[in-house]
Amino acid sequence: MTTTTHDAPARPRRSRRPLGGALRAQPLGVLLALPYVLFLAAVMAWPLIQAVWISFQDYFFTAPTAVVEHPFVGFDNYISAVTDPQVRQSFKNIAVFLVINVPLTAVLSLVLASALNRIVRFASAFRVAFYIPYVTASVSLIGVWMLLFSRHGLVNTILGPLAPDPSWLVNSTLAMPSIALYVTWKQLGFYILLYLAALQGIPKELYESAEMDGAGVVGRFRNVTVPGVRSVTALVLILAIITGANLFTEPYLLTNGGGPDGASATPVLLIYQKGIQQTNPDVASAIGVLLVIGIGVLSILAARTGKEN
Amino acid sequence: MASRTRTKGSGAGASHHGTRRSLLVLYAVLTLCALAFIFPFWFMAVGAFQSSPTSSPTDLFPTGGWTLQNFTDINARLHLIRSLVNSLVFTIGVLAGTLTFGLAAGYSLSRLQWRGRGALFAIMLGVQAIPFQLLMIPLYVQVTRTYGLGDSYLGMILPFLINTTAVFIFRQFFLSLPESLFEAARIDGASELRIMTSIAVPLVKPAIATVALITFIGPWNEFLWPFLITKNAELQPLAVALANYISNVSQTATNPNGAILAGAATLAFPVVLLFVFFQRYFQASDISSGVKG
């Protein structure tokens, strides 16, 4: 479809000037894409540049009309961010989160998707059950989990003497793992959907020939399924890392603002607290840039999983 | 050779029995997992209508104590109808923007030739990797201070106006339409704009349903952005109002559990019902083609 240009009857030759070429090809194309391009520029590109710019300034909130100097301060904001024990703690917390959430998400969603892919009856009912938490507002489900995991909540009632003390969400060791489990549970349906699409692309003959070779359920899963969905696994890992690194609502609500003693505070929670509550948008932006660099490095590592070798 | 044949034979027999048994195991495991996913919704639905929801296992199947008082209680604190209307305005604004501009952009990216098309597609892929949270501070500054759109529907809608995943899905669907259709329309003398609005768009109705469904959950469930820019309770969507109730008011209320569950159910069930009814439009292949590009 790229070879045939479908233009007005008198089809003009492609101009050598780039702008002329763009306009002469199909002006409607530019026109239709324009709102989206403006949107990306205003809501993505410009704020992204601003975020980096603010992180190198001594920046503070002012009235829109006020003209103030924002001096360039180099890496000062980064130094205050990195030396702040709260910030270090938040990055450690998110590491704990990712170590639990990411592998658990990948393994559980692939296993459940494979199971769903093998059944015929009630398949859509099961699918709905798994993605319902994903489509529901986190604020709703947090309300439920808070009650389930509180000191006298249902989970502790069932566990009886095995219940942790202090309880899950107020326990500094268990707060972050509890959030990691909550997010795994909530998001799993989406990843199951991704894997289901990938599983449909694996040819049935591969399973049949593996069975001929005497491979059992585990062998077929390891030698056919896992390699067959490798590129989606990379995608699942990357999306889980991005989602996890952007954690805000859960620590803010589930553990009452990142408690106990900052044990579940996350970088984004600190961006909010420092940037908007304590009006230090410059340090907050520096934390944001550090976070994105971290996500970028982890995503590149995760993307390697998708490469065949 | 002989031993190989025998192994194969017995293997087939065993696998026949094995298949039935393993299918049973499969259903058992799936059912257990599905219960774990559905259970909190049961807890929410039952608790929302109980006069004093507690946490003993026997109360999961109550025989009495049904009441609507929890909804009255939460309504007294955060005005459910007004918050729901705010959520709806926010959601419909985003849906309208995504469907109008998203269809146009998707069509342009798949069916029209213009220079820069490839670059825009590459930028779209990159955009999905930028976390919203990094943009949060500059967007907050711009929306509340530069444009003065704090405490307004427009300020709420702006960062979500066009959903990039939706543009990907539309592009994918438009690409799958046969080229002969477009050629025939052109021979009949239809303008490009008319081909798009009267031929292409009606043919991608399933994509519109999918996109409407996945776009709906974004603004309806969104907490962080409207939380940042709405200080006026009159304008807060239900997710924000409920979150404020959970983190502030509930600590002083005498028995807030029922009220929280009633609020949570009000926020959750419109979306849950929507997805149960329209689940066939929530297909794995559509969504993943959107995510992967």
Coordinates of C-alpha atoms in Angstrom, one line a residue:
Chain A
M1 CA 0.0 0.0 0.0
T2 CA 3.0 2.3 0.2
T3 CA 3.7 1.9 -3.4
T4 CA 0.4 3.2 -4.7
T5 CA -0.4 6.8 -4.0
H6 CA -4.0 7.5 -4.3
D7 CA -4.4 11.2 -5.1
A8 CA -6.6 13.5 -6.9
P9 CA -6.8 12.7 -10.6
A10 CA -4.0 15.0 -11.6
R11 CA -1.4 13.3 -9.4
P12 CA 1.5 15.7 -8.8
R13 CA 5.1 14.5 -8.9
R14 CA 6.7 14.2 -5.6
S15 CA 8.5 17.5 -4.9
R16 CA 12.1 17.7 -3.9
R17 CA 11.4 20.1 -1.2
P18 CA 10.4 18.2 2.0
L19 CA 7.6 20.5 3.0
G20 CA 6.2 20.7 -0.5
G21 CA 6.3 16.9 -0.7
A22 CA 4.4 16.6 2.6
L23 CA 1.7 18.9 1.5
R24 CA 1.4 17.6 -2.0
A25 CA 1.2 14.0 -1.1
Q26 CA -2.1 14.0 0.8
P27 CA -2.8 17.2 2.7
L28 CA -5.8 15.6 4.4
G29 CA -3.4 13.2 6.1
V30 CA -1.5 16.0 7.8
L31 CA -4.8 17.7 8.7
L32 CA -6.3 14.6 10.3
A33 CA -3.2 13.8 12.3
L34 CA -2.7 17.4 13.4
P35 CA -4.8 17.4 16.6
Y36 CA -3.0 14.3 17.8
V37 CA 0.4 15.8 16.9
L38 CA -0.5 19.0 18.8
F39 CA -1.7 16.8 21.7
L40 CA 1.6 14.9 21.9
A41 CA 3.5 18.1 21.7
A42 CA 1.5 19.9 24.4
V43 CA 1.0 17.0 26.8
M44 CA 4.1 14.8 26.3
A45 CA 7.0 16.5 24.6
W46 CA 6.8 20.0 26.2
P47 CA 6.2 18.8 29.7
L48 CA 9.0 16.3 29.2
I49 CA 11.5 19.0 28.3
Q50 CA 10.2 21.2 31.1
A51 CA 10.6 18.3 33.6
V52 CA 14.3 18.0 32.7
W53 CA 14.7 21.8 32.6
I54 CA 13.1 22.3 36.1
S55 CA 15.4 19.6 37.5
F56 CA 18.4 21.8 36.8
Q57 CA 16.9 25.0 38.1
D58 CA 16.3 26.5 41.5
Y59 CA 12.6 26.4 40.7
F60 CA 9.6 27.4 42.8
F61 CA 5.9 28.0 42.1
T62 CA 5.0 31.6 41.2
A63 CA 1.9 33.4 40.1
P64 CA 1.4 33.0 36.3
T65 CA 2.2 36.6 35.6
A66 CA 5.2 37.0 37.9
V67 CA 8.6 37.3 36.1
V68 CA 11.2 35.6 38.2
E69 CA 14.7 34.3 37.6
H70 CA 15.1 30.6 38.0
P71 CA 18.9 30.2 38.3
F72 CA 20.6 27.2 36.8
V73 CA 22.0 25.1 39.7
G74 CA 23.5 22.2 37.8
F75 CA 23.1 18.9 39.7
D76 CA 22.2 20.5 43.0
N77 CA 18.7 19.1 42.9
Y78 CA 20.0 15.7 42.1
I79 CA 22.5 15.8 45.0
S80 CA 19.7 16.8 47.4
A81 CA 17.6 14.0 46.0
V82 CA 20.3 11.3 46.2
T83 CA 21.5 12.3 49.7
D84 CA 17.9 12.3 51.1
P85 CA 17.4 9.1 53.1
Q86 CA 13.7 9.2 52.3
V87 CA 14.4 9.2 48.6
R88 CA 16.9 6.3 49.0
Q89 CA 14.4 4.4 51.0
S90 CA 11.7 4.9 48.3
F91 CA 14.0 3.5 45.6
K92 CA 14.8 0.5 47.9
N93 CA 11.0 0.1 48.4
I94 CA 10.3 0.0 44.7
A95 CA 13.1 -2.5 44.3
V96 CA 11.4 -4.8 46.8
F97 CA 8.2 -4.3 44.9
L98 CA 9.6 -5.1 41.5
V99 CA 11.5 -8.2 42.8
I100 CA 8.1 -9.6 44.0
N101 CA 5.7 -8.2 41.5
V102 CA 7.5 -8.6 38.1
P103 CA 8.4 -12.4 38.2
L104 CA 5.2 -13.3 39.9
T105 CA 3.2 -11.4 37.2
A106 CA 5.0 -13.0 34.3
V107 CA 4.8 -16.5 35.7
L108 CA 1.2 -16.4 36.9
S109 CA -0.2 -14.7 33.9
L110 CA 1.6 -17.2 31.5
V111 CA 0.5 -20.2 33.5
L112 CA -3.1 -19.0 33.8
A113 CA -3.2 -18.0 30.1
S114 CA -2.0 -21.4 29.1
A115 CA -4.6 -23.1 31.2
L116 CA -7.3 -20.8 29.8
N117 CA -6.1 -21.6 26.3
R118 CA -6.6 -25.3 26.8
I119 CA -10.2 -25.2 27.9
V120 CA -13.3 -24.8 25.8
R121 CA -16.2 -24.7 28.3
F122 CA -16.6 -21.6 30.4
A123 CA -13.5 -20.0 28.8
S124 CA -15.1 -16.6 28.6
A125 CA -16.5 -16.7 32.1
F126 CA -13.0 -17.4 33.5
R127 CA -11.5 -14.7 31.3
V128 CA -14.0 -12.2 32.7
A129 CA -13.3 -13.3 36.3
F130 CA -9.5 -12.7 35.7
Y131 CA -9.8 -9.3 34.1
I132 CA -12.5 -7.8 36.4
P133 CA -10.0 -6.5 39.0
Y134 CA -8.0 -4.9 36.2
V135 CA -10.9 -2.9 34.9
T136 CA -12.0 -1.8 38.4
A137 CA -10.9 1.5 40.0
S138 CA -8.0 0.9 42.3
V139 CA -9.6 3.2 44.9
S140 CA -12.6 0.8 45.1
L141 CA -10.5 -2.3 45.5
I142 CA -8.1 -0.6 48.0
G143 CA -11.2 0.0 50.2
V144 CA -11.9 -3.7 50.2
W145 CA -8.3 -4.8 50.7
M146 CA -7.9 -2.4 53.6
L147 CA -10.7 -4.1 55.4
L148 CA -9.6 -7.6 54.4
F149 CA -6.0 -7.1 55.7
S150 CA -6.6 -4.9 58.7
R151 CA -5.8 -6.1 62.2
H152 CA -9.2 -7.6 62.8
G153 CA -9.8 -8.2 59.1
L154 CA -11.0 -11.4 57.5
V155 CA -7.5 -12.6 56.5
N156 CA -6.3 -12.4 60.1
T157 CA -9.4 -13.9 61.4
I158 CA -8.9 -16.9 59.2
L159 CA -5.1 -17.1 60.0
G160 CA -5.8 -16.9 63.7
P161 CA -2.5 -17.3 65.6
L162 CA -0.6 -17.2 62.3
A163 CA -1.6 -13.6 61.7
P164 CA 1.3 -11.2 61.6
D165 CA 1.8 -8.6 64.3
P166 CA 1.7 -5.7 63.5
S167 CA -0.8 -6.5 60.8
W168 CA 0.0 -6.6 57.1
L169 CA -0.3 -3.0 56.0
V170 CA 1.1 -1.4 59.1
N171 CA 4.0 -3.8 59.4
S172 CA 7.3 -2.3 58.1
T173 CA 8.5 -5.6 56.7
L174 CA 5.2 -6.7 55.1
A175 CA 3.8 -3.4 53.9
M176 CA 5.6 -3.3 50.6
P177 CA 5.2 -7.1 49.8
S178 CA 1.5 -6.7 50.6
I179 CA 1.3 -3.8 48.0
A180 CA 3.2 -5.9 45.5
L181 CA 0.7 -8.8 45.9
Y182 CA -2.2 -6.4 45.6
V183 CA -0.9 -4.9 42.4
T184 CA 0.0 -8.4 41.0
W185 CA -3.6 -9.5 41.7
K186 CA -5.1 -6.4 40.2
Q187 CA -3.1 -6.2 37.0
L188 CA -2.9 -9.9 36.2
G189 CA -5.9 -10.0 33.9
F190 CA -4.4 -7.6 31.5
Y191 CA -1.2 -9.7 31.2
I192 CA -3.3 -12.8 30.8
L193 CA -5.0 -11.2 27.8
L194 CA -1.6 -10.4 26.3
Y195 CA -0.4 -13.9 26.7
L196 CA -3.7 -15.4 25.3
A197 CA -3.1 -13.5 22.1
A198 CA 0.4 -14.8 21.9
L199 CA -0.5 -18.4 22.6
Q200 CA -2.9 -18.4 19.7
G201 CA 0.0 -17.7 17.5
I202 CA 1.9 -20.9 18.4
P203 CA 1.3 -23.6 15.8
K204 CA -0.5 -26.7 17.1
E205 CA 2.0 -28.9 15.3
L206 CA 4.7 -27.9 17.6
Y207 CA 2.8 -29.3 20.6
E208 CA 2.0 -32.4 18.7
S209 CA 5.5 -33.1 17.7
A210 CA 6.7 -32.4 21.2
E211 CA 4.2 -34.9 22.5
M212 CA 5.5 -37.4 19.9
D213 CA 8.9 -36.9 21.3
G214 CA 7.5 -37.9 24.7
A215 CA 7.4 -34.4 26.3
G216 CA 4.9 -34.2 29.2
V217 CA 2.9 -31.2 30.2
V218 CA 5.9 -29.5 31.9
G219 CA 8.2 -30.3 29.0
R220 CA 5.8 -28.9 26.4
F221 CA 5.3 -25.8 28.5
R222 CA 9.0 -25.3 28.8
N223 CA 10.1 -26.2 25.3
V224 CA 7.2 -24.9 23.2
T225 CA 5.1 -22.4 25.2
V226 CA 7.8 -20.4 26.9
P227 CA 10.0 -19.9 23.7
G228 CA 6.8 -19.3 21.7
V229 CA 5.7 -16.3 23.7
R230 CA 9.2 -14.8 24.3
S231 CA 8.5 -11.5 22.7
V232 CA 5.3 -11.0 24.7
T233 CA 7.2 -11.9 27.8
A234 CA 9.6 -9.0 27.2
L235 CA 6.5 -6.8 26.7
V236 CA 4.9 -8.1 29.9
L237 CA 8.2 -7.5 31.9
I238 CA 8.5 -3.9 30.5
L239 CA 4.9 -3.0 31.2
A240 CA 5.1 -4.5 34.7
I241 CA 8.3 -2.6 35.4
I242 CA 6.7 0.7 34.2
T243 CA 3.5 0.1 36.1
G244 CA 5.4 -0.8 39.3
A245 CA 7.8 2.1 39.1
N246 CA 4.9 4.5 38.9
L247 CA 3.2 3.3 42.0
F248 CA 1.3 6.0 43.8
T249 CA -2.3 5.3 44.6
E250 CA -1.6 2.1 46.5
P251 CA 1.0 3.3 49.0
Y252 CA -0.9 6.6 49.4
L253 CA -4.2 5.0 50.3
L254 CA -3.5 1.4 51.3
T255 CA -0.6 2.3 53.7
N256 CA -1.8 5.8 54.6
G257 CA 0.8 7.9 52.8
G258 CA 3.7 5.4 52.5
G259 CA 3.8 4.2 56.1
P260 CA 4.8 2.8 58.4
D261 CA 7.9 5.1 58.7
G262 CA 8.3 5.4 55.0
A263 CA 8.5 1.6 54.5
S264 CA 6.1 1.7 51.6
A265 CA 6.9 5.2 50.2
T266 CA 7.6 5.2 46.5
P267 CA 9.5 7.7 44.3
V268 CA 6.2 9.0 42.8
L269 CA 4.7 9.5 46.2
L270 CA 7.8 11.6 47.1
I271 CA 7.4 13.5 43.8
Y272 CA 3.9 14.4 45.0
Q273 CA 4.9 15.2 48.6
K274 CA 8.0 17.2 47.7
G275 CA 6.8 18.7 44.5
I276 CA 3.3 19.7 45.4
Q277 CA 2.8 19.5 49.2
Q278 CA 6.2 20.9 50.1
T279 CA 6.5 23.1 47.0
N280 CA 9.9 21.8 45.9
P281 CA 9.2 21.0 42.2
D282 CA 12.9 21.2 41.3
V283 CA 13.9 18.3 43.6
A284 CA 10.7 16.4 42.7
S285 CA 11.6 16.7 39.0
A286 CA 15.1 15.4 39.7
I287 CA 13.6 12.4 41.4
G288 CA 11.4 11.9 38.4
V289 CA 14.3 12.0 36.0
L290 CA 16.2 9.5 38.1
L291 CA 13.2 7.3 38.2
V292 CA 12.8 7.3 34.4
I293 CA 16.5 6.5 33.9
G294 CA 16.0 3.6 36.3
I295 CA 13.0 2.4 34.4
G296 CA 14.8 2.8 31.1
V297 CA 17.8 0.7 32.2
L298 CA 15.5 -2.1 33.6
S299 CA 13.3 -2.0 30.4
I300 CA 16.4 -2.4 28.2
L301 CA 17.4 -5.4 30.2
A302 CA 13.9 -6.8 30.0
A303 CA 13.7 -6.2 26.3
R304 CA 16.7 -8.6 25.9
T305 CA 14.4 -11.4 27.1
G306 CA 12.5 -11.0 23.9
K307 CA 15.6 -11.5 21.6
E308 CA 16.2 -15.0 20.3
N309 CA 19.5 -16.5 21.0
Chain B
M1 CA 12.1 -50.0 17.1
A2 CA 9.7 -52.4 18.7
S3 CA 10.1 -50.8 22.1
R4 CA 9.6 -47.4 20.6
T5 CA 6.3 -48.5 19.0
R6 CA 5.1 -49.9 22.3
T7 CA 6.1 -46.7 24.2
K8 CA 4.2 -44.7 21.7
G9 CA 1.1 -46.9 22.0
S10 CA 1.0 -46.9 25.7
G11 CA 1.8 -43.2 25.7
A12 CA -1.3 -42.6 23.6
G13 CA -3.4 -44.6 25.9
A14 CA -2.1 -43.0 29.0
S15 CA -2.4 -39.5 27.5
H16 CA -6.1 -40.2 26.8
H17 CA -6.8 -40.9 30.4
G18 CA -4.2 -38.3 31.4
T19 CA -6.1 -35.7 29.3
R20 CA -9.3 -36.2 31.1
R21 CA -7.7 -36.1 34.5
S22 CA -5.5 -33.2 33.6
L23 CA -8.6 -31.3 32.3
L24 CA -10.3 -31.8 35.6
V25 CA -7.2 -30.5 37.4
L26 CA -7.1 -27.6 35.0
Y27 CA -10.8 -26.7 35.8
A28 CA -10.2 -27.1 39.5
V29 CA -7.1 -24.8 39.5
L30 CA -8.8 -22.2 37.2
T31 CA -11.9 -22.2 39.5
L32 CA -9.8 -21.7 42.6
C33 CA -7.9 -18.8 41.0
A34 CA -11.1 -17.2 39.6
L35 CA -12.6 -17.3 43.1
A36 CA -9.5 -15.4 44.4
F37 CA -10.2 -12.8 41.7
I38 CA -13.9 -12.5 42.3
F39 CA -14.0 -12.8 46.1
P40 CA -13.2 -9.1 46.9
F41 CA -16.2 -8.1 44.7
W42 CA -18.4 -10.5 46.6
F43 CA -17.1 -9.0 49.9
M44 CA -17.8 -5.5 48.6
A45 CA -21.3 -6.3 47.3
V46 CA -22.4 -8.1 50.5
G47 CA -20.8 -5.5 52.9
A48 CA -22.2 -2.5 51.1
F49 CA -25.7 -3.7 52.0
Q50 CA -25.0 -4.9 55.5
S51 CA -25.9 -2.7 58.5
S52 CA -22.6 -3.7 60.2
P53 CA -20.2 -5.4 57.9
T54 CA -17.7 -7.3 60.0
S55 CA -14.8 -9.7 59.1
S56 CA -16.0 -13.0 60.4
P57 CA -16.2 -15.7 57.7
T58 CA -19.8 -16.4 58.6
D59 CA -20.8 -12.9 57.6
L60 CA -19.9 -13.6 54.0
F61 CA -23.2 -15.3 53.6
P62 CA -25.5 -13.1 55.7
T63 CA -29.1 -14.1 56.2
G64 CA -30.3 -10.7 57.6
G65 CA -29.2 -7.2 58.3
W66 CA -29.8 -5.9 54.8
T67 CA -29.9 -2.1 54.6
L68 CA -29.3 0.9 52.3
Q69 CA -28.1 3.0 55.2
N70 CA -24.4 2.7 54.0
F71 CA -25.2 4.5 50.8
T72 CA -27.1 7.2 52.7
D73 CA -24.1 7.6 55.0
I74 CA -21.5 7.9 52.3
N75 CA -23.8 10.2 50.3
A76 CA -24.0 12.5 53.3
R77 CA -20.3 12.9 53.2
L78 CA -19.5 13.1 49.5
H79 CA -22.7 13.5 47.5
L80 CA -22.6 10.4 45.4
I81 CA -24.7 11.7 42.5
R82 CA -22.6 14.8 42.0
S83 CA -19.4 12.8 42.1
L84 CA -20.8 10.3 39.6
V85 CA -21.8 13.1 37.3
N86 CA -18.2 14.5 37.5
S87 CA -16.8 11.1 36.7
L88 CA -19.1 10.8 33.8
V89 CA -18.3 14.3 32.4
F90 CA -14.6 13.5 32.7
T91 CA -15.0 10.1 31.1
I92 CA -17.3 11.3 28.2
G93 CA -14.9 14.2 27.5
V94 CA -12.0 11.8 27.1
L95 CA -14.1 9.3 25.1
A96 CA -15.3 12.0 22.7
G97 CA -11.7 13.3 22.2
T98 CA -10.3 9.8 21.7
L99 CA -12.9 8.7 19.3
T100 CA -12.9 11.9 17.2
F101 CA -9.2 12.7 17.0
G102 CA -8.1 9.1 17.5
L103 CA -10.1 7.8 14.5
A104 CA -8.8 10.7 12.4
A105 CA -5.2 10.1 13.4
G106 CA -5.5 6.3 13.0
Y107 CA -7.0 6.8 9.5
S108 CA -4.3 9.3 8.6
L109 CA -1.5 6.9 9.8
S110 CA -2.8 3.9 8.0
R111 CA -4.5 5.0 4.8
L112 CA -3.1 8.4 3.8
Q113 CA 0.3 9.2 2.4
W114 CA 2.2 12.1 3.8
R115 CA 5.7 12.9 4.8
G116 CA 6.4 12.5 8.5
R117 CA 3.9 9.7 8.9
G118 CA 6.7 7.2 9.7
A119 CA 8.2 9.7 12.2
L120 CA 4.9 10.2 14.0
F121 CA 4.4 6.4 14.2
A122 CA 7.9 6.1 15.8
I123 CA 7.2 8.9 18.2
M124 CA 3.9 7.1 19.2
L125 CA 5.9 4.1 20.2
G126 CA 8.3 6.2 22.2
V127 CA 5.5 8.1 23.9
Q128 CA 4.1 5.0 25.5
A129 CA 7.4 4.6 27.4
I130 CA 7.2 8.0 29.1
P131 CA 5.7 7.6 32.5
F132 CA 2.9 10.2 33.1
Q133 CA 4.3 10.7 36.6
L134 CA 7.4 12.4 35.2
L135 CA 5.2 14.8 33.3
M136 CA 3.1 15.4 36.4
I137 CA 4.9 18.4 37.9
P138 CA 5.2 20.4 34.6
L139 CA 1.7 19.5 33.6
Y140 CA 0.4 20.5 37.1
V141 CA 2.3 23.9 36.7
Q142 CA 0.9 24.5 33.2
V143 CA -2.7 23.4 33.8
T144 CA -3.2 25.1 37.2
R145 CA -1.0 28.1 36.8
T146 CA -0.3 29.0 33.1
Y147 CA -3.7 28.0 31.7
G148 CA -5.7 28.5 34.9
L149 CA -7.5 25.2 34.4
G150 CA -7.3 23.9 37.9
D151 CA -10.7 22.9 39.3
S152 CA -12.2 22.5 35.8
Y153 CA -13.4 19.7 33.6
L154 CA -11.2 20.8 30.8
G155 CA -8.1 20.6 33.0
M156 CA -9.1 17.1 34.1
I157 CA -9.6 15.9 30.5
L158 CA -6.6 17.6 28.8
P159 CA -3.8 15.1 29.6
F160 CA -6.0 12.2 28.6
L161 CA -7.7 13.8 25.6
I162 CA -6.3 11.3 23.0
N163 CA -5.4 7.8 24.0
T164 CA -2.3 6.6 22.1
T165 CA -3.3 2.9 22.5
A166 CA -6.6 3.8 20.8
V167 CA -4.8 5.4 17.9
F168 CA -2.8 2.2 17.5
I169 CA -5.9 0.0 17.5
F170 CA -7.7 2.2 15.0
R171 CA -4.6 2.2 12.7
Q172 CA -4.5 -1.6 12.9
F173 CA -8.1 -2.0 12.0
F174 CA -8.0 0.5 9.1
L175 CA -4.9 -1.3 7.8
S176 CA -6.8 -4.5 7.7
L177 CA -9.5 -3.2 5.3
P178 CA -9.0 -4.3 1.7
E179 CA -7.4 -1.8 -0.6
S180 CA -9.9 -2.6 -3.4
L181 CA -12.7 -1.0 -1.4
F182 CA -10.9 2.3 -1.4
E183 CA -10.0 2.1 -5.1
A184 CA -13.6 1.4 -6.0
A185 CA -14.8 4.4 -3.9
R186 CA -12.2 6.6 -5.6
I187 CA -13.3 5.5 -9.1
D188 CA -16.8 6.4 -8.1
G189 CA -15.4 9.9 -7.3
A190 CA -15.7 9.9 -3.6
S191 CA -13.5 12.4 -1.8
E192 CA -10.9 11.1 0.7
L193 CA -12.8 12.6 3.6
R194 CA -16.0 11.0 2.4
I195 CA -14.3 7.6 2.0
M196 CA -13.2 7.9 5.6
T197 CA -16.5 9.0 7.1
S198 CA -18.9 6.9 5.1
I199 CA -16.9 3.8 4.2
A200 CA -13.9 3.2 6.5
V201 CA -15.3 4.3 9.9
P202 CA -18.5 2.3 9.7
L203 CA -16.5 -0.8 8.8
V204 CA -14.4 -0.5 12.0
K205 CA -17.3 -0.5 14.4
P206 CA -15.8 -3.4 16.4
A207 CA -12.6 -1.3 16.9
I208 CA -14.7 1.6 18.1
A209 CA -16.4 -0.7 20.6
T210 CA -13.0 -2.0 21.8
V211 CA -11.5 1.5 22.1
A212 CA -14.6 2.9 23.8
L213 CA -14.4 0.1 26.4
I214 CA -10.6 0.4 27.1
T215 CA -10.7 4.2 27.1
F216 CA -13.6 4.2 29.5
I217 CA -11.7 2.6 32.4
G218 CA -8.9 5.3 32.2
P219 CA -10.7 8.4 33.3
W220 CA -13.4 6.6 35.3
N221 CA -10.8 5.0 37.5
E222 CA -8.1 7.7 37.3
F223 CA -7.2 9.0 40.7
L224 CA -3.8 10.9 40.7
W225 CA -4.4 13.6 38.1
P226 CA -7.9 14.8 39.1
F227 CA -6.7 14.5 42.8
L228 CA -3.9 17.0 42.0
I229 CA -5.9 19.6 40.2
T230 CA -9.3 19.6 41.9
K231 CA -9.4 21.2 45.3
N232 CA -13.1 22.0 45.0
A233 CA -15.2 19.0 46.2
E234 CA -18.0 20.0 43.9
L235 CA -15.8 19.0 40.9
Q236 CA -14.1 15.9 42.2
P237 CA -14.8 12.6 40.4
L238 CA -16.0 9.7 42.6
A239 CA -12.6 8.1 42.7
V240 CA -11.1 11.2 44.3
A241 CA -14.0 11.9 46.6
L242 CA -13.9 8.3 47.9
A243 CA -10.1 8.4 48.3
N244 CA -10.4 11.5 50.4
Y245 CA -13.1 9.9 52.5
I246 CA -10.9 6.8 53.0
S247 CA -7.8 8.7 53.9
N248 CA -9.4 11.5 56.0
V249 CA -13.0 11.2 57.1
S250 CA -13.1 7.5 57.8
Q251 CA -10.7 7.8 60.6
T252 CA -13.1 9.9 62.6
A253 CA -16.3 8.1 61.6
T254 CA -17.6 5.6 64.1
N255 CA -18.3 2.7 61.7
P256 CA -16.9 3.7 58.3
N257 CA -16.6 0.2 56.8
G258 CA -20.1 0.0 55.4
A259 CA -19.8 3.5 54.0
I260 CA -16.5 2.7 52.3
L261 CA -17.9 -0.4 50.8
A262 CA -21.0 1.4 49.6
G263 CA -18.8 4.0 47.9
A264 CA -16.5 1.5 46.5
A265 CA -19.4 -0.5 45.0
T266 CA -20.9 2.6 43.5
L267 CA -17.5 3.4 41.8
A268 CA -16.8 -0.2 40.7
F269 CA -20.0 -1.7 39.5
P270 CA -20.8 0.5 36.5
V271 CA -17.5 -0.5 34.9
V272 CA -17.8 -4.2 36.0
L273 CA -21.3 -4.4 34.4
L274 CA -20.1 -2.7 31.3
F275 CA -17.3 -5.2 30.9
V276 CA -19.4 -8.2 31.7
F277 CA -21.9 -7.2 29.0
F278 CA -19.5 -6.2 26.3
Q279 CA -16.7 -8.7 27.1
R280 CA -16.6 -9.9 23.5
Y281 CA -15.1 -6.5 22.5
F282 CA -12.4 -6.9 25.1
Q283 CA -10.3 -9.2 23.0
A284 CA -6.7 -10.1 23.6
S285 CA -5.6 -9.7 20.0
D286 CA -7.1 -6.2 19.6
I287 CA -5.6 -4.9 22.8
S288 CA -2.1 -6.4 22.3
S289 CA -2.0 -5.1 18.7
G290 CA -2.6 -1.7 20.2
V291 CA 0.1 -2.1 22.9
K292 CA 2.7 -3.6 20.5
G293 CA 1.9 -1.3 17.7

